[in-house]
CSV table of C-alpha atoms in Angstrom, one decimal:
chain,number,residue,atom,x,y,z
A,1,UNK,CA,-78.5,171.0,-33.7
A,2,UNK,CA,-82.0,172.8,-33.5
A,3,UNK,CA,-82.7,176.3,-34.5
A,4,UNK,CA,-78.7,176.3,-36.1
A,5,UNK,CA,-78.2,179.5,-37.3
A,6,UNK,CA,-75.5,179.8,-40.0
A,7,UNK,CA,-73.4,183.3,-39.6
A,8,UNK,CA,-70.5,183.2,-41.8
A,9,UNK,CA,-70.5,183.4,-45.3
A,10,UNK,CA,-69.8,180.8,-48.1
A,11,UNK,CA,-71.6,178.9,-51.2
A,12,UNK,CA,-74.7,177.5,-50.3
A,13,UNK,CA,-74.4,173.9,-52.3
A,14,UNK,CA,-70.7,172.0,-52.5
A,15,UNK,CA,-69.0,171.3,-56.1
A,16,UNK,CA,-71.4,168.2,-55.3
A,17,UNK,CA,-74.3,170.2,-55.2
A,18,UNK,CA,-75.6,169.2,-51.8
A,19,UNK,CA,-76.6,172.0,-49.4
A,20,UNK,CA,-73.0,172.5,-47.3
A,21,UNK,CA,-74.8,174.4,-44.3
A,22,UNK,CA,-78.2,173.3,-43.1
A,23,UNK,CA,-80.2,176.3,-40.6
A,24,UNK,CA,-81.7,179.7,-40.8
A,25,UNK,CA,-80.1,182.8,-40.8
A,26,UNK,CA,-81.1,186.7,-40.3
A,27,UNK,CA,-79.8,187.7,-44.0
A,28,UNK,CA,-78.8,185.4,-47.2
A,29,UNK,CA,-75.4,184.8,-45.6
A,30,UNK,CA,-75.2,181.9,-47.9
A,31,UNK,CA,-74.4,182.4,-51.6
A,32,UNK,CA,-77.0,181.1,-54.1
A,33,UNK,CA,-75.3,180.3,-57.9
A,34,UNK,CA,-78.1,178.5,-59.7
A,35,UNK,CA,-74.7,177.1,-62.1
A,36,UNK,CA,-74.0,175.0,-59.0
A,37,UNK,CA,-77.0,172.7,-59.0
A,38,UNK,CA,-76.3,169.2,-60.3
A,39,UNK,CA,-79.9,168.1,-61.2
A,40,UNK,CA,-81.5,168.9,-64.4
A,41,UNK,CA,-83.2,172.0,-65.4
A,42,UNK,CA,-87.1,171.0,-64.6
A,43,UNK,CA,-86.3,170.8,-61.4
A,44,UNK,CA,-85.5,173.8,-60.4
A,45,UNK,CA,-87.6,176.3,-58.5
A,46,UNK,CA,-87.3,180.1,-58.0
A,47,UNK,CA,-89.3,182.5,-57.3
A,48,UNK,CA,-90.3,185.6,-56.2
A,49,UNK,CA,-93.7,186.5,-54.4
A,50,UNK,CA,-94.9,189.5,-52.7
A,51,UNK,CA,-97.8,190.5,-51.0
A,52,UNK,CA,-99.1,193.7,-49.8
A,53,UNK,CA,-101.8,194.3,-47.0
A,54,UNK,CA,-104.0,197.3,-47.8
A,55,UNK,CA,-105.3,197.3,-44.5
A,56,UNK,CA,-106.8,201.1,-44.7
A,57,UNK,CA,-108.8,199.8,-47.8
A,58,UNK,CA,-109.5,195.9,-46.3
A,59,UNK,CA,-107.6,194.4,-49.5
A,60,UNK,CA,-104.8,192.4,-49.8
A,61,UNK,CA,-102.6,192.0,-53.1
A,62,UNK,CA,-100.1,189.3,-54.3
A,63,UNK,CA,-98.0,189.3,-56.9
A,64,UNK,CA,-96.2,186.2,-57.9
A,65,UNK,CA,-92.9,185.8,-60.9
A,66,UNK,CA,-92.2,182.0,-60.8
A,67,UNK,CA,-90.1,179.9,-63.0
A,68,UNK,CA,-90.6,176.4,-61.6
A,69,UNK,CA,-88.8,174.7,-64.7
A,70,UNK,CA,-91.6,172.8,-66.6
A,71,UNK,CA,-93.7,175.7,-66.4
A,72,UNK,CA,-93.8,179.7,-65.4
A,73,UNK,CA,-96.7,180.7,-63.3
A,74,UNK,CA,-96.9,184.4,-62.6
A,75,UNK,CA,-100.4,185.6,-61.1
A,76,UNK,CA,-101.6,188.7,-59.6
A,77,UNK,CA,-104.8,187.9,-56.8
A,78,UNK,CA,-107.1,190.2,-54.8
A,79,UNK,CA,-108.4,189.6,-51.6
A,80,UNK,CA,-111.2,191.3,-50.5
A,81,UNK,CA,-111.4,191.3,-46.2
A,82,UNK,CA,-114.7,193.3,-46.4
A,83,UNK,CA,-116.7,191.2,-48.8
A,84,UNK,CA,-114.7,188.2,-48.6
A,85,UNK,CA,-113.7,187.5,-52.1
A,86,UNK,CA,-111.0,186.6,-53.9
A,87,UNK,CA,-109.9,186.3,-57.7
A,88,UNK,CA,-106.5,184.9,-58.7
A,89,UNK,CA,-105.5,185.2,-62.4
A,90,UNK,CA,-102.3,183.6,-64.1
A,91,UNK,CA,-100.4,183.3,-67.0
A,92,UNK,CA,-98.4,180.2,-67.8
A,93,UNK,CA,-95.6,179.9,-69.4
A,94,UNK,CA,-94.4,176.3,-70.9
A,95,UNK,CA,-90.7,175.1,-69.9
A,96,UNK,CA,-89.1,178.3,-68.8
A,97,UNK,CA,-85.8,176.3,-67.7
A,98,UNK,CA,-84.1,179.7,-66.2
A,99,UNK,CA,-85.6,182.2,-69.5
A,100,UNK,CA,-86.6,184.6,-66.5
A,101,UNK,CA,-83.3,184.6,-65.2
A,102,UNK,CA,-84.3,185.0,-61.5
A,103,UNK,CA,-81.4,187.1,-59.8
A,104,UNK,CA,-79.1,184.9,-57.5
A,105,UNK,CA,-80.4,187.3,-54.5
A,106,UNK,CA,-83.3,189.4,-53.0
A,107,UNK,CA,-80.4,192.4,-52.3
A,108,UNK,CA,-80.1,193.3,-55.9
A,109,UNK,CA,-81.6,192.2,-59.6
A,110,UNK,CA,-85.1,192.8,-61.4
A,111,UNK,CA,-87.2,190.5,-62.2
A,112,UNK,CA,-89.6,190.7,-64.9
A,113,UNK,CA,-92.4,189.3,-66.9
A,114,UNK,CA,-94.2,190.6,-69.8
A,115,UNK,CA,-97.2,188.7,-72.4
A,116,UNK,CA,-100.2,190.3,-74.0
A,117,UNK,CA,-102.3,189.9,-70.3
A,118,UNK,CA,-100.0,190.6,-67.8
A,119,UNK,CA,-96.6,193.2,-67.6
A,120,UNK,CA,-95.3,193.0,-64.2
A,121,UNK,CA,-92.2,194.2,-62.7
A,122,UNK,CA,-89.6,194.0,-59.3
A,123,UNK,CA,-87.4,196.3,-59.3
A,124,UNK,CA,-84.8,197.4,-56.6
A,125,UNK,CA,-84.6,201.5,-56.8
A,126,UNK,CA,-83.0,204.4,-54.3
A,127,UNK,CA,-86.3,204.7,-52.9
A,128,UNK,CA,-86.9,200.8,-52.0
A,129,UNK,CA,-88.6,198.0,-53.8
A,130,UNK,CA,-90.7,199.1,-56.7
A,131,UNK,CA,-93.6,196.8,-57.7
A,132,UNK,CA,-95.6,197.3,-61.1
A,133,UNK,CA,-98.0,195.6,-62.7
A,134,UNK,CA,-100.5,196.3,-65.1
A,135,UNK,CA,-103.5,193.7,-66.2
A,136,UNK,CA,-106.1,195.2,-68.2
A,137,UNK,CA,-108.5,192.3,-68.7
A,138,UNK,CA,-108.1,191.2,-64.9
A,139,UNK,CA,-111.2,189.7,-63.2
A,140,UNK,CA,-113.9,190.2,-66.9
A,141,UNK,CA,-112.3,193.2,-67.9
A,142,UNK,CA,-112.5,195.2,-64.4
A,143,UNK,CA,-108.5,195.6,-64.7
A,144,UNK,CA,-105.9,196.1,-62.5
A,145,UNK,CA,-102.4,197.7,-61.9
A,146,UNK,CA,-100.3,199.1,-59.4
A,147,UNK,CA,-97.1,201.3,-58.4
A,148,UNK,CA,-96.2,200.3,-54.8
A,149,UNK,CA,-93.2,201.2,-52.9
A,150,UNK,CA,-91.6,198.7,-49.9
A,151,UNK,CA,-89.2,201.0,-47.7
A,152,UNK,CA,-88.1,200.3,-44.5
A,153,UNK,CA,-86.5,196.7,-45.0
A,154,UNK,CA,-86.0,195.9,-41.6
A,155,UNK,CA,-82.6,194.6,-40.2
A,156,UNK,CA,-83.8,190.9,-40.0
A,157,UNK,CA,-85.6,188.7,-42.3
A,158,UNK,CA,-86.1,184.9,-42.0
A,159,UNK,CA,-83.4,182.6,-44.3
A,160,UNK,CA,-83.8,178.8,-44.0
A,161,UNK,CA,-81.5,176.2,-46.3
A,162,UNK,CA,-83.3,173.0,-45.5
A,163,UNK,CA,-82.0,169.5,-47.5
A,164,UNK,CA,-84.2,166.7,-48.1
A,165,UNK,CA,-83.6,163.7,-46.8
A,166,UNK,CA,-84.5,161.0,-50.1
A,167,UNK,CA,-82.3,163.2,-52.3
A,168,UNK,CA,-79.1,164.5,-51.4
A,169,UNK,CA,-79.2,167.2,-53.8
A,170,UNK,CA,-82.5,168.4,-53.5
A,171,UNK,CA,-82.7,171.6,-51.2
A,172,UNK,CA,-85.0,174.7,-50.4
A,173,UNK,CA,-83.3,178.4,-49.7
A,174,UNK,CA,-85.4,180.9,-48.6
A,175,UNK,CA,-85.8,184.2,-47.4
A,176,UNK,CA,-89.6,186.0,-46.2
A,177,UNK,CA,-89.1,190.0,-45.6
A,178,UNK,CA,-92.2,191.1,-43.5
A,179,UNK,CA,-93.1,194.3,-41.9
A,180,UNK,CA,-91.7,196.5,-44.9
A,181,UNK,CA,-93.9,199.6,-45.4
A,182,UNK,CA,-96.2,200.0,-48.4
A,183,UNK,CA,-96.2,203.4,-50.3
A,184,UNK,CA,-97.8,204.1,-53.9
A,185,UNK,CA,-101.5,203.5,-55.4
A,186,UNK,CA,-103.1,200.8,-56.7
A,187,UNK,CA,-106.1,200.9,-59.3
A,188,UNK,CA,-109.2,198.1,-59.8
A,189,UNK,CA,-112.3,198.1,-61.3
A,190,UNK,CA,-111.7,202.2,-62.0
A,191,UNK,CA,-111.3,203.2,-58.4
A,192,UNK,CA,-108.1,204.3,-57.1
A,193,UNK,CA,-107.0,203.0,-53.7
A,194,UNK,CA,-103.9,205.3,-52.3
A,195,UNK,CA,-101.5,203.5,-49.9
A,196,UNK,CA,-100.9,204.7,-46.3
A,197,UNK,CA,-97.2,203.8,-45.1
A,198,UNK,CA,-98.8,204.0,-41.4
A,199,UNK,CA,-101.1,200.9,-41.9
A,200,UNK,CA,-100.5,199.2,-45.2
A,201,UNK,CA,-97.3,197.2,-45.3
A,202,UNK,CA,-95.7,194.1,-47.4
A,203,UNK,CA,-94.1,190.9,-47.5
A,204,UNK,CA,-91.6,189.1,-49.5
A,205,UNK,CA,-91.3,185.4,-50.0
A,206,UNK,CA,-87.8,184.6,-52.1
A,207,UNK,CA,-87.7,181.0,-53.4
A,208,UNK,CA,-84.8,179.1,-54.7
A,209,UNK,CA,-84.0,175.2,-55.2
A,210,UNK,CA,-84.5,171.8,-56.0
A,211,UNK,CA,-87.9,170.5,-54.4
A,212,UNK,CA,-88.4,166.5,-55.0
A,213,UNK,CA,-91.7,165.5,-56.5
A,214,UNK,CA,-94.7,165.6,-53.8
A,215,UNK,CA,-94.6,167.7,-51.1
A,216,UNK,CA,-97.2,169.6,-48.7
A,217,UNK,CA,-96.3,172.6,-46.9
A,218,UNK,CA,-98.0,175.1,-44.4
A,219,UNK,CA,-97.2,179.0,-44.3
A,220,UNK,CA,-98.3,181.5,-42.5
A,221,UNK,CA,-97.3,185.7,-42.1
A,222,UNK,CA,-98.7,188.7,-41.1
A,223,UNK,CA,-97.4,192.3,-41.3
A,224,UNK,CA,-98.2,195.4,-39.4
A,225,UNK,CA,-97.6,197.2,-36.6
A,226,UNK,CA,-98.5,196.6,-33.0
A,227,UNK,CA,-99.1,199.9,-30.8
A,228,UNK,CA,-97.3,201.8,-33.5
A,229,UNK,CA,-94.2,199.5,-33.8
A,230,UNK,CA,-93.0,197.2,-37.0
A,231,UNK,CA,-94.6,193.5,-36.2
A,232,UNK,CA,-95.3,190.5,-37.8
A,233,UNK,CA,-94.6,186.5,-37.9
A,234,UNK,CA,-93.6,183.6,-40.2
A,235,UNK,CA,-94.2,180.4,-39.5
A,236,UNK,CA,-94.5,177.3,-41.3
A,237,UNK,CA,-93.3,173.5,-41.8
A,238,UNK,CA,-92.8,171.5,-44.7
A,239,UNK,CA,-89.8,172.6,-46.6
A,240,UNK,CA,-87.4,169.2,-47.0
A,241,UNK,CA,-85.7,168.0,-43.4
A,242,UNK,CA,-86.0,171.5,-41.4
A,243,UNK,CA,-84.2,169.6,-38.4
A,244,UNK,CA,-81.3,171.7,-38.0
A,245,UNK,CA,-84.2,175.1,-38.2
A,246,UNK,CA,-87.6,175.8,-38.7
A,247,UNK,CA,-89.0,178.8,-40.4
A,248,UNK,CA,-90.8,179.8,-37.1
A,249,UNK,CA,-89.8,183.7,-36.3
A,250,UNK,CA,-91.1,186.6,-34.8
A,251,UNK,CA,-89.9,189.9,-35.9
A,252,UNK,CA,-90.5,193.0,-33.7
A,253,UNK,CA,-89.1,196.6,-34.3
A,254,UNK,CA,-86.8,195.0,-36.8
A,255,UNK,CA,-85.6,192.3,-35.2
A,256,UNK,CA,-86.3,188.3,-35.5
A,257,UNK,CA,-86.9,186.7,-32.4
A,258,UNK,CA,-87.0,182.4,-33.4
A,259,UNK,CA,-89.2,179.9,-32.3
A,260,UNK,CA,-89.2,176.2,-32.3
A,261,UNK,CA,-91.7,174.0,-34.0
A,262,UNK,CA,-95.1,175.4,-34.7
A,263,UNK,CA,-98.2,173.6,-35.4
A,264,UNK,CA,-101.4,174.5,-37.7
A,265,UNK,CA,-104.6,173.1,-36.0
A,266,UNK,CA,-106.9,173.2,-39.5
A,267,UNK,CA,-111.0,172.2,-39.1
A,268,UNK,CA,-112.7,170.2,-41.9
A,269,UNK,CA,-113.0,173.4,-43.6
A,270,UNK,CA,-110.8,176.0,-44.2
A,271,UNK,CA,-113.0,178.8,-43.2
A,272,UNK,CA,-113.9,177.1,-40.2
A,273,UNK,CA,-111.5,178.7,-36.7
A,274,UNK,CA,-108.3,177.6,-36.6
A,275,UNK,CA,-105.7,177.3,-33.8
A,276,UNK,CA,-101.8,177.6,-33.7
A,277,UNK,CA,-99.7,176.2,-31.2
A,278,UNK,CA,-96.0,175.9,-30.1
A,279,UNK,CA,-93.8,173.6,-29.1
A,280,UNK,CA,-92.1,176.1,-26.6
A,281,UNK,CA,-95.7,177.9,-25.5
A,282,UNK,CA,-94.5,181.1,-27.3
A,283,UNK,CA,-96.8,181.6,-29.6
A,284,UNK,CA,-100.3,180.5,-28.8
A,285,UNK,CA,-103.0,182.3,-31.4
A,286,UNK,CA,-106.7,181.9,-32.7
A,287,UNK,CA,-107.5,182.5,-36.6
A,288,UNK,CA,-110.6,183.7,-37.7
A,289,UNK,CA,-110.5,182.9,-41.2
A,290,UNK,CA,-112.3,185.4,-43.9
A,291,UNK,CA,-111.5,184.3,-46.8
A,292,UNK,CA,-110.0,181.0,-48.7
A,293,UNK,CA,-108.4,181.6,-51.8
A,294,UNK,CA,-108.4,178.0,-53.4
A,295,UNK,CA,-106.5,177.1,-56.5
A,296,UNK,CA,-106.4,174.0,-58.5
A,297,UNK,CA,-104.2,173.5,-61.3
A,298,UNK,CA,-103.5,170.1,-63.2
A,299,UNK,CA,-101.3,169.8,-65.8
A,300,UNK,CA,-100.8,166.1,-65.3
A,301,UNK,CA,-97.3,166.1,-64.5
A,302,UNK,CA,-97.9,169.0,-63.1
A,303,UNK,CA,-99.9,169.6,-60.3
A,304,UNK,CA,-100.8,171.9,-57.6
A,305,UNK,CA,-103.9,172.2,-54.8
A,306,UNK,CA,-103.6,175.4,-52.9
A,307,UNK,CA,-105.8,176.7,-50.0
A,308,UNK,CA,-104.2,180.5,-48.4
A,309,UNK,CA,-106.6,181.7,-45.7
A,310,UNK,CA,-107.0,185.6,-45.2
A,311,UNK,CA,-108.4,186.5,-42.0
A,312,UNK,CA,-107.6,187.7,-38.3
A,313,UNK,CA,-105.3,186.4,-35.7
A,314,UNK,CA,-105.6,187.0,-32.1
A,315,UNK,CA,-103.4,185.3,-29.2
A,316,UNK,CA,-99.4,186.4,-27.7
A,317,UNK,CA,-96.0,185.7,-28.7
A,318,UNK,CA,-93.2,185.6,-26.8
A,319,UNK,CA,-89.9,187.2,-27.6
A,320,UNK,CA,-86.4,186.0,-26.9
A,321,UNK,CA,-85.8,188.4,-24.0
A,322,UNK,CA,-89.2,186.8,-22.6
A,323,UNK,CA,-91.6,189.8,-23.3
A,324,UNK,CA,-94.8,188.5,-23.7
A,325,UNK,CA,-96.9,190.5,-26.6
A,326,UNK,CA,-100.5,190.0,-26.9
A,327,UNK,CA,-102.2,191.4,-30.1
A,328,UNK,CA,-105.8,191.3,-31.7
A,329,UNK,CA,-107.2,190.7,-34.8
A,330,UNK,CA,-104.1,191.5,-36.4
A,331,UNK,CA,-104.5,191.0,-40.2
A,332,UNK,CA,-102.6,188.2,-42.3
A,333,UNK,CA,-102.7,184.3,-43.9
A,334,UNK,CA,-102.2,180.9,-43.4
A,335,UNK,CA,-102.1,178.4,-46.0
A,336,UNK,CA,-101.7,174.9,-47.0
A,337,UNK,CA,-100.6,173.9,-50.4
A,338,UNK,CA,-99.6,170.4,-51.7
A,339,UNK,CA,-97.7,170.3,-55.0
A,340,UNK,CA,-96.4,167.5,-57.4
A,341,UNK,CA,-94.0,169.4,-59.8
């Protein structure tokens, strides 16, 4: 069934280890126990990645915690929207195989990371989602670190369990949190930048599973507000066999509204325009592209090609109950990455 959304609760893999439920859900009504996978260690993926729009200042930061079993790979980037630049620095760390002990859900657990370059931390507190990170020889020595609060969690967020078809106990659960509201200070370069709840706001992208080998996937999210209420979108393909649900949702005041397939429309370049379209004409946009932020990494077995695209989206969505909402250069990224890990 398309677009099957799983609402009752239970253990996400069988004493097998393949994926019981296939389909999306609102919240991570499906329990995640990283002792239930049957596949060895190095194949196992989680992760935790947020990113923060700093629209009041035109910058955009992402922080990344990943163990992805033959290596850790936890970065902090800076996009500039103004200039159009971007620096991504990381810090590897050789066969992790669970050291980081990535919590079994976004709800509750820390996560942490901590070397002689880079200290960074997720922590859940009474006030919301605490993000610190502190990297003193960032980008030649400019440094950077911040103390950023997410509050208002909205009532929905996006869950997919996808399988994969050539391995039975390969699968992909994940949650994105958009639209959450960005409080706190960040520092780079010696210049303080303070955060404005009103206009700067954050995203969460929660990763757990077993990926096979080689795989390409396309992502794309934006967070804001539109005429002074919570918006923002995910959408994406990629992730295993997402027959039984894509990623594809809208959220508005709080709420997801879900699409059906959506495609990324990519010129030769990536800076060139792109378009998105839908398989159900609700959501029909233009992307005006700023910056790309390319990575390359090659550890042989290992490997990774990433482009995410920063720029500005304009088009109309169209929400369950049919309202059509048309927005303009809203803020956010889309991105194509193909990995072989």
């Amino acid at each position: 069934m398309r677009n099957h959304e799983v609402t009752k609760a239970h253990r996400l893999l069988d004493e097998n280890g393949v994926l019981i439920e296939p389909g999306w859900s609102r919240s991570l009504v499906q329990i995640y126990d990283r002792n239930d996978i049957k596949k060895r260690k190095t194949r196992i993926k989680e992760w935790d990645y947020y990113y923060v729009m700093l629209n009041s200042a035109g910058l955009v930061l992402c922080l990344t915690v990943a163990d992805l079993g033959y290596i850790g790979l936890h970065s902090v980037s800076i996009i500039d929207m103004k200039s159009g630049l971007a620096n991504t620095e990381s810090q590897i760390e050789i066969m992790p195989l669970g050291k980081r002990h990535m919590p079994p859900s976004s709800k509750e657990g820390d996560v942490r990371f901590k070397n002689k370059k880079l200290a960074v931390e997720f922590l859940h507190t009474e006030n919301g989602r605490l993000l610190r990170m502190n990297c003193p020889s960032y980008n030649k020595g400019r440094g950077i670190r911040c103390n950023i609060t997410l509050t208002d969690e909205p009532q929905d967020s996006m869950v997919i369990a996808t399988p994969w078809d050539s391995d039975p106990k390969a699968f992909y659960y994940n949650q994105k949190i958009n639209c959450m509201r960005a409080h706190g200070k960040m520092e780079y370069d010696g210049v303080t930048f303070e955060l404005d709840p009103e206009t700067d706001f954050g995203g969460l992208d929660w990763g757990r599973g077993v990926w096979t080998y080689d795989n390409v996937w396309y992502w794309g999210s934006g967070s804001g507000q539109l005429d002074g209420v919570p918006f923002g979108f995910n959408i994406g393909y990629g992730f295993g066999n997402t027959s039984a649900a894509s990623e594809n949702v809208v959220f508005y005041d709080g709420k997801a509204n879900k699409l059906d397939d959506i495609t990324f429309n990519i010129g030769e370049n990536y800076t060139d325009p792109w378009t998105f379209t839908s398989s159900d004409g609700r959501f029909e946009t233009d992307f005006v592209p700023i910056v790309d932020r390319a990575d390359k990494l090659d550890l042989k077995v290992v490997q990774t090609e990433q482009h995410q695209v920063f720029g500005k989206m304009t088009g109309f969505v169209i929400l369950d109950d049919g309202t059509k909402l048309e927005f303009k250069d809203f803020p956010c990224f889309a991105e194509k990455v193909h990995n072989k890990y």
